[in-house]
mmCIF file of C-alpha atoms in Angstrom:
data_model
loop_
_atom_site.group_PDB
_atom_site.id
_atom_site.type_symbol
_atom_site.label_atom_id
_atom_site.label_comp_id
_atom_site.label_asym_id
_atom_site.label_seq_id
_atom_site.Cartn_x
_atom_site.Cartn_y
_atom_site.Cartn_z
ATOM 1 C CA UNK A 206 -35.459 29.550 77.398
ATOM 2 C CA UNK A 207 -35.720 25.764 77.367
ATOM 3 C CA UNK A 208 -34.881 22.637 79.344
ATOM 4 C CA UNK A 209 -31.243 21.821 78.596
ATOM 5 C CA UNK A 210 -30.006 18.582 77.075
ATOM 6 C CA UNK A 211 -28.221 16.104 79.295
ATOM 7 C CA UNK A 212 -26.070 12.990 78.752
ATOM 8 C CA UNK A 213 -28.356 10.706 80.743
ATOM 9 C CA UNK A 214 -26.611 7.551 79.537
ATOM 10 C CA UNK A 215 -23.427 8.577 81.357
ATOM 11 C CA UNK A 216 -25.040 8.497 84.794
ATOM 12 C CA UNK A 217 -24.634 5.337 86.832
ATOM 13 C CA UNK A 218 -27.805 3.462 87.770
ATOM 14 C CA UNK A 219 -28.329 5.117 91.147
ATOM 15 C CA UNK A 220 -27.659 8.610 89.781
ATOM 16 C CA UNK A 221 -29.899 7.984 86.771
ATOM 17 C CA UNK A 222 -32.806 6.874 88.935
ATOM 18 C CA UNK A 223 -32.310 9.743 91.370
ATOM 19 C CA UNK A 224 -32.262 12.362 88.596
ATOM 20 C CA UNK A 225 -35.523 11.067 87.168
ATOM 21 C CA UNK A 226 -37.060 10.888 90.633
ATOM 22 C CA UNK A 227 -36.223 14.538 91.216
ATOM 23 C CA UNK A 228 -37.627 15.466 87.807
ATOM 24 C CA UNK A 229 -40.810 13.522 88.570
ATOM 25 C CA UNK A 230 -41.202 15.402 91.851
ATOM 26 C CA UNK A 231 -40.784 18.745 90.090
ATOM 27 C CA UNK A 232 -43.448 17.912 87.513
ATOM 28 C CA UNK A 233 -45.778 16.781 90.284
ATOM 29 C CA UNK A 234 -45.127 19.970 92.236
ATOM 30 C CA UNK A 235 -45.849 22.264 89.290
ATOM 31 C CA UNK A 236 -48.612 19.822 88.148
ATOM 32 C CA UNK A 237 -48.722 18.089 84.757
ATOM 33 C CA UNK A 238 -51.834 20.058 83.878
ATOM 34 C CA UNK A 239 -50.121 23.420 84.334
ATOM 35 C CA UNK A 240 -47.129 22.240 82.319
ATOM 36 C CA UNK A 241 -49.423 20.784 79.625
ATOM 37 C CA UNK A 242 -47.829 17.322 79.812
ATOM 38 C CA UNK A 243 -50.636 15.240 81.309
ATOM 39 C CA UNK A 244 -50.565 12.409 78.750
ATOM 40 C CA UNK A 245 -46.777 12.293 78.428
ATOM 41 C CA UNK A 246 -46.395 12.331 82.209
ATOM 42 C CA UNK A 247 -48.847 9.441 82.520
ATOM 43 C CA UNK A 248 -46.652 7.431 80.124
ATOM 44 C CA UNK A 249 -43.466 8.418 81.996
ATOM 45 C CA UNK A 250 -44.563 7.317 85.469
ATOM 46 C CA UNK A 251 -44.915 3.531 84.916
ATOM 47 C CA UNK A 252 -41.530 3.103 83.200
ATOM 48 C CA UNK A 253 -39.828 5.126 85.933
ATOM 49 C CA UNK A 254 -41.576 2.972 88.524
ATOM 50 C CA UNK A 255 -40.188 -0.127 86.791
ATOM 51 C CA UNK A 256 -36.671 1.325 86.849
ATOM 52 C CA UNK A 257 -36.967 1.911 90.592
ATOM 53 C CA UNK A 258 -38.101 -1.689 91.095
ATOM 54 C CA UNK A 259 -35.205 -3.093 89.041
ATOM 55 C CA UNK A 260 -32.686 -0.923 90.890
ATOM 56 C CA UNK A 261 -34.091 -2.081 94.205
ATOM 57 C CA UNK A 262 -33.660 -5.703 93.119
ATOM 58 C CA UNK A 263 -30.033 -5.070 92.215
ATOM 59 C CA UNK A 264 -29.277 -3.211 95.431
ATOM 60 C CA UNK A 265 -31.058 -5.615 97.771
ATOM 61 C CA UNK A 266 -30.019 -8.809 96.022
ATOM 62 C CA UNK A 267 -29.797 -11.803 98.349
ATOM 63 C CA UNK A 268 -26.146 -12.034 97.398
ATOM 64 C CA UNK A 269 -25.542 -8.578 98.842
ATOM 65 C CA UNK A 270 -26.036 -9.897 102.372
ATOM 66 C CA UNK A 271 -23.870 -12.932 101.641
ATOM 67 C CA UNK A 272 -21.169 -10.660 100.296
ATOM 68 C CA UNK A 273 -21.265 -8.445 103.375
ATOM 69 C CA UNK A 274 -21.142 -11.501 105.648
ATOM 70 C CA UNK A 275 -18.185 -12.912 103.729
ATOM 71 C CA UNK A 276 -16.365 -9.592 103.999
ATOM 72 C CA UNK A 277 -17.067 -9.324 107.722
ATOM 73 C CA UNK A 278 -15.692 -12.800 108.309
ATOM 74 C CA UNK A 279 -12.596 -12.006 106.254
ATOM 75 C CA UNK A 280 -12.122 -8.826 108.304
ATOM 76 C CA UNK A 281 -12.459 -10.766 111.545
ATOM 77 C CA UNK A 282 -9.632 -13.107 110.537
ATOM 78 C CA UNK A 283 -7.445 -10.196 109.437
ATOM 79 C CA UNK A 284 -8.150 -8.499 112.762
ATOM 80 C CA UNK A 285 -7.262 -11.711 114.604
ATOM 81 C CA UNK A 286 -3.914 -11.866 112.829
ATOM 82 C CA UNK A 287 -3.208 -8.242 113.743
ATOM 83 C CA UNK A 288 -4.015 -8.884 117.401
ATOM 84 C CA UNK A 289 -2.001 -12.100 117.510
ATOM 85 C CA UNK A 290 1.112 -10.471 116.061
ATOM 86 C CA UNK A 291 0.759 -7.482 118.388
ATOM 87 C CA UNK A 292 0.564 -9.804 121.393
ATOM 88 C CA UNK A 293 3.522 -11.834 120.134
ATOM 89 C CA UNK A 294 5.715 -8.716 120.103
ATOM 90 C CA UNK A 295 5.425 -8.918 123.915
ATOM 91 C CA UNK A 296 6.046 -12.671 124.138
ATOM 92 C CA UNK A 297 8.333 -13.947 126.911
ATOM 93 C CA UNK A 298 10.471 -15.722 124.298
ATOM 94 C CA UNK A 299 12.827 -13.184 122.682
ATOM 95 C CA UNK A 300 12.951 -15.164 119.426
ATOM 96 C CA UNK A 301 9.164 -15.014 119.151
ATOM 97 C CA UNK A 302 9.282 -11.287 119.869
ATOM 98 C CA UNK A 303 11.813 -10.744 117.083
ATOM 99 C CA UNK A 304 9.788 -12.821 114.626
ATOM 100 C CA UNK A 305 6.599 -10.949 115.515
ATOM 101 C CA UNK A 306 8.359 -7.609 115.106
ATOM 102 C CA UNK A 307 9.480 -8.555 111.595
ATOM 103 C CA UNK A 308 5.940 -9.594 110.690
ATOM 104 C CA UNK A 309 4.585 -6.385 112.220
ATOM 105 C CA UNK A 310 6.718 -4.371 109.815
ATOM 106 C CA UNK A 311 5.049 -6.149 106.907
ATOM 107 C CA UNK A 312 1.579 -5.581 108.354
ATOM 108 C CA UNK A 313 2.363 -1.896 108.783
ATOM 109 C CA UNK A 314 3.264 -1.667 105.094
ATOM 110 C CA UNK A 315 -0.239 -2.755 104.149
ATOM 111 C CA UNK A 316 -1.975 -0.559 106.706
ATOM 112 C CA UNK A 317 -5.571 -1.242 107.709
ATOM 113 C CA UNK A 318 -6.683 -3.385 104.760
ATOM 114 C CA UNK A 319 -10.127 -3.758 106.329
ATOM 115 C CA UNK A 320 -10.905 -0.133 105.423
ATOM 116 C CA UNK A 321 -10.112 -0.632 101.738
ATOM 117 C CA UNK A 322 -12.667 -1.177 99.003
ATOM 118 C CA UNK A 323 -13.723 -4.752 98.282
ATOM 119 C CA UNK A 324 -11.452 -5.017 95.244
ATOM 120 C CA UNK A 325 -8.479 -3.409 96.985
ATOM 121 C CA UNK A 326 -8.868 -5.556 100.091
ATOM 122 C CA UNK A 327 -9.061 -8.762 98.062
ATOM 123 C CA UNK A 328 -5.824 -7.887 96.265
ATOM 124 C CA UNK A 329 -4.108 -6.781 99.480
ATOM 125 C CA UNK A 330 -5.010 -9.984 101.352
ATOM 126 C CA UNK A 331 -3.731 -12.083 98.454
ATOM 127 C CA UNK A 332 -0.454 -10.166 98.362
ATOM 128 C CA UNK A 333 -0.001 -10.133 102.129
ATOM 129 C CA UNK A 334 -0.611 -13.858 102.665
ATOM 130 C CA UNK A 335 1.688 -14.718 99.770
ATOM 131 C CA UNK A 336 4.532 -12.650 101.230
ATOM 132 C CA UNK A 337 4.102 -14.036 104.711
ATOM 133 C CA UNK A 338 4.070 -17.638 103.503
ATOM 134 C CA UNK A 339 7.094 -17.237 101.235
ATOM 135 C CA UNK A 340 9.406 -14.573 102.667
ATOM 136 C CA UNK A 341 8.531 -14.947 106.357
ATOM 137 C CA UNK A 342 7.714 -18.652 106.634
ATOM 138 C CA UNK A 343 10.053 -19.238 109.592
ATOM 139 C CA UNK A 344 8.704 -16.222 111.481
ATOM 140 C CA UNK A 345 5.129 -17.281 110.757
ATOM 141 C CA UNK A 346 5.819 -20.733 112.146
ATOM 142 C CA UNK A 347 7.514 -19.360 115.250
ATOM 143 C CA UNK A 348 4.644 -16.995 116.031
ATOM 144 C CA UNK A 349 2.038 -19.683 115.326
ATOM 145 C CA UNK A 350 0.432 -17.697 112.539
ATOM 146 C CA UNK A 351 0.205 -20.410 109.879
ATOM 147 C CA UNK A 352 -3.381 -21.569 110.657
ATOM 148 C CA UNK A 353 -4.576 -17.978 110.651
ATOM 149 C CA UNK A 354 -3.000 -17.295 107.261
ATOM 150 C CA UNK A 355 -4.586 -20.457 105.865
ATOM 151 C CA UNK A 356 -7.972 -19.304 107.159
ATOM 152 C CA UNK A 357 -7.512 -15.774 105.812
ATOM 153 C CA UNK A 358 -6.734 -17.160 102.366
ATOM 154 C CA UNK A 359 -9.843 -19.335 102.540
ATOM 155 C CA UNK A 360 -11.961 -16.365 103.675
ATOM 156 C CA UNK A 361 -10.581 -14.249 100.843
ATOM 157 C CA UNK A 362 -11.407 -16.944 98.311
ATOM 158 C CA UNK A 363 -14.844 -17.364 99.866
ATOM 159 C CA UNK A 364 -15.506 -13.658 99.394
ATOM 160 C CA UNK A 365 -14.396 -13.827 95.762
ATOM 161 C CA UNK A 366 -16.673 -16.809 95.140
ATOM 162 C CA UNK A 367 -19.702 -14.947 96.496
ATOM 163 C CA UNK A 368 -18.759 -11.840 94.527
ATOM 164 C CA UNK A 369 -18.491 -13.802 91.271
ATOM 165 C CA UNK A 370 -21.799 -15.521 91.959
ATOM 166 C CA UNK A 371 -23.393 -12.149 92.633
ATOM 167 C CA UNK A 372 -21.984 -10.668 89.451
ATOM 168 C CA UNK A 373 -23.235 -13.603 87.400
ATOM 169 C CA UNK A 374 -26.663 -13.297 88.997
ATOM 170 C CA UNK A 375 -26.860 -9.571 88.348
ATOM 171 C CA UNK A 376 -25.882 -9.988 84.714
ATOM 172 C CA UNK A 377 -28.467 -12.712 84.267
ATOM 173 C CA UNK A 378 -31.360 -11.042 86.075
ATOM 174 C CA UNK A 379 -30.747 -7.350 86.504
ATOM 175 C CA UNK A 380 -28.141 -5.465 84.566
ATOM 176 C CA UNK A 381 -29.499 -6.089 81.093
ATOM 177 C CA UNK A 382 -33.034 -5.349 82.257
ATOM 178 C CA UNK A 383 -31.773 -2.110 83.747
ATOM 179 C CA UNK A 384 -30.170 -1.113 80.464
ATOM 180 C CA UNK A 385 -33.439 -1.727 78.644
ATOM 181 C CA UNK A 386 -35.647 0.145 81.094
ATOM 182 C CA UNK A 387 -33.254 3.106 81.233
ATOM 183 C CA UNK A 388 -33.664 3.552 77.482
ATOM 184 C CA UNK A 389 -37.445 3.526 77.905
ATOM 185 C CA UNK A 390 -37.346 6.005 80.783
ATOM 186 C CA UNK A 391 -35.069 8.377 78.878
ATOM 187 C CA UNK A 392 -37.314 8.223 75.814
ATOM 188 C CA UNK A 393 -40.388 9.050 77.913
ATOM 189 C CA UNK A 394 -38.475 11.860 79.625
ATOM 190 C CA UNK A 395 -37.399 13.392 76.329
ATOM 191 C CA UNK A 396 -40.991 13.370 75.085
ATOM 192 C CA UNK A 397 -41.930 15.294 78.207
ATOM 193 C CA UNK A 398 -39.110 17.776 77.751
ATOM 194 C CA UNK A 399 -39.859 18.243 74.039
ATOM 195 C CA UNK A 400 -43.498 18.958 74.899
ATOM 196 C CA UNK A 401 -42.477 21.518 77.524
ATOM 197 C CA UNK A 402 -39.980 23.230 75.237
ATOM 198 C CA UNK A 403 -42.568 23.386 72.461
ATOM 199 C CA UNK A 404 -45.161 24.831 74.834
ATOM 200 C CA UNK A 405 -42.706 27.548 75.849
ATOM 201 C CA UNK A 406 -42.412 28.601 72.228
ATOM 202 C CA UNK A 407 -46.175 28.530 71.695
ATOM 203 C CA UNK A 408 -47.439 29.880 75.026
ATOM 204 C CA UNK A 409 -44.496 31.970 76.211
ATOM 205 C CA UNK A 410 -42.081 31.595 79.103
ATOM 206 C CA UNK A 411 -44.127 32.988 81.980
ATOM 207 C CA UNK A 412 -45.767 29.718 83.063
ATOM 208 C CA UNK A 413 -42.546 27.727 82.747
ATOM 209 C CA UNK A 414 -39.704 29.951 83.893
ATOM 210 C CA UNK A 415 -39.517 28.735 87.517
ATOM 211 C CA UNK A 416 -39.924 25.080 86.554
ATOM 212 C CA UNK A 417 -37.303 25.247 83.799
ATOM 213 C CA UNK A 418 -34.832 27.020 86.073
ATOM 214 C CA UNK A 419 -35.192 24.293 88.684
ATOM 215 C CA UNK A 420 -34.833 21.503 86.133
ATOM 216 C CA UNK A 421 -31.786 23.134 84.572
ATOM 217 C CA UNK A 422 -30.185 23.546 87.994
ATOM 218 C CA UNK A 423 -30.539 19.821 88.568
ATOM 219 C CA UNK A 424 -29.193 19.097 85.101
ATOM 220 C CA UNK A 425 -26.156 21.234 85.916
ATOM 221 C CA UNK A 426 -25.680 19.370 89.212
ATOM 222 C CA UNK A 427 -25.774 15.970 87.537
ATOM 223 C CA UNK A 428 -23.585 17.147 84.660
ATOM 224 C CA UNK A 429 -20.990 18.060 87.281
ATOM 225 C CA UNK A 430 -21.360 14.582 88.783
ATOM 226 C CA UNK A 431 -20.697 13.052 85.350
ATOM 227 C CA UNK A 432 -17.576 15.185 84.960
ATOM 228 C CA UNK A 433 -16.364 14.266 88.451
ATOM 229 C CA UNK A 434 -16.931 10.559 87.811
ATOM 230 C CA UNK A 435 -14.992 10.801 84.572
ATOM 231 C CA UNK A 436 -12.131 12.533 86.356
ATOM 232 C CA UNK A 437 -12.052 9.835 89.042
ATOM 233 C CA UNK A 438 -11.951 7.103 86.389
ATOM 234 C CA UNK A 439 -9.118 8.837 84.562
ATOM 235 C CA UNK A 440 -7.090 9.187 87.762
ATOM 236 C CA UNK A 441 -7.742 5.549 88.619
ATOM 237 C CA UNK A 442 -6.538 4.443 85.176
ATOM 238 C CA UNK A 443 -3.361 6.510 85.517
ATOM 239 C CA UNK A 444 -2.661 5.088 88.971
ATOM 240 C CA UNK A 445 -3.071 1.537 87.724
ATOM 241 C CA UNK A 446 -0.778 2.242 84.802
ATOM 242 C CA UNK A 447 1.926 3.611 87.071
ATOM 243 C CA UNK A 448 2.092 0.541 89.317
#
């Protein structure tokens, strides 16, 4: 019996921090003294605390709020276009109604872009506005949609600008620090696990069996998460390649 190995480096930041948090809680529950890891646990706690702080900085970055605001504004313009076209399909002028109906067909092709991921929505807005301005320019003019399309393009660009600024900020202040602290946390964790596995050999399994079973169950859970994430990435790559 022993604590199993795990590919910690393949967890994303949130998963990595959560796994270690759960492990920390288990050690606390069974007590470091009982597990004979008092010194190693004392070295593990501060580096894990630092990882939590760095993750919190990344998650609650000031740019996160700006990004959400930019996305909400973009959504509001997209929603305005949808409402305007829907109203125009009931316009008293039959030519406006026909133009709005043709535009509605295009909107229906894209579906509710506001429910898509950030990346997907950005691409969809870019594609949609380009089609409307080129292939449906006369209809757009007749319905009075041109100013809305101009504003949607500006909102989409505004979102991309905030996103790029956020990414640059994260790279500069957070991501590399996270990589460094994760290595430190994993090293401290492995010292703990090595000590526990060695104690099992020396002192027998009786004191450790429940703890090890719980740790290994969590390791199995997170190993499944890694496999699922890999499968999602593979499917995403195939879908992109088929477009």
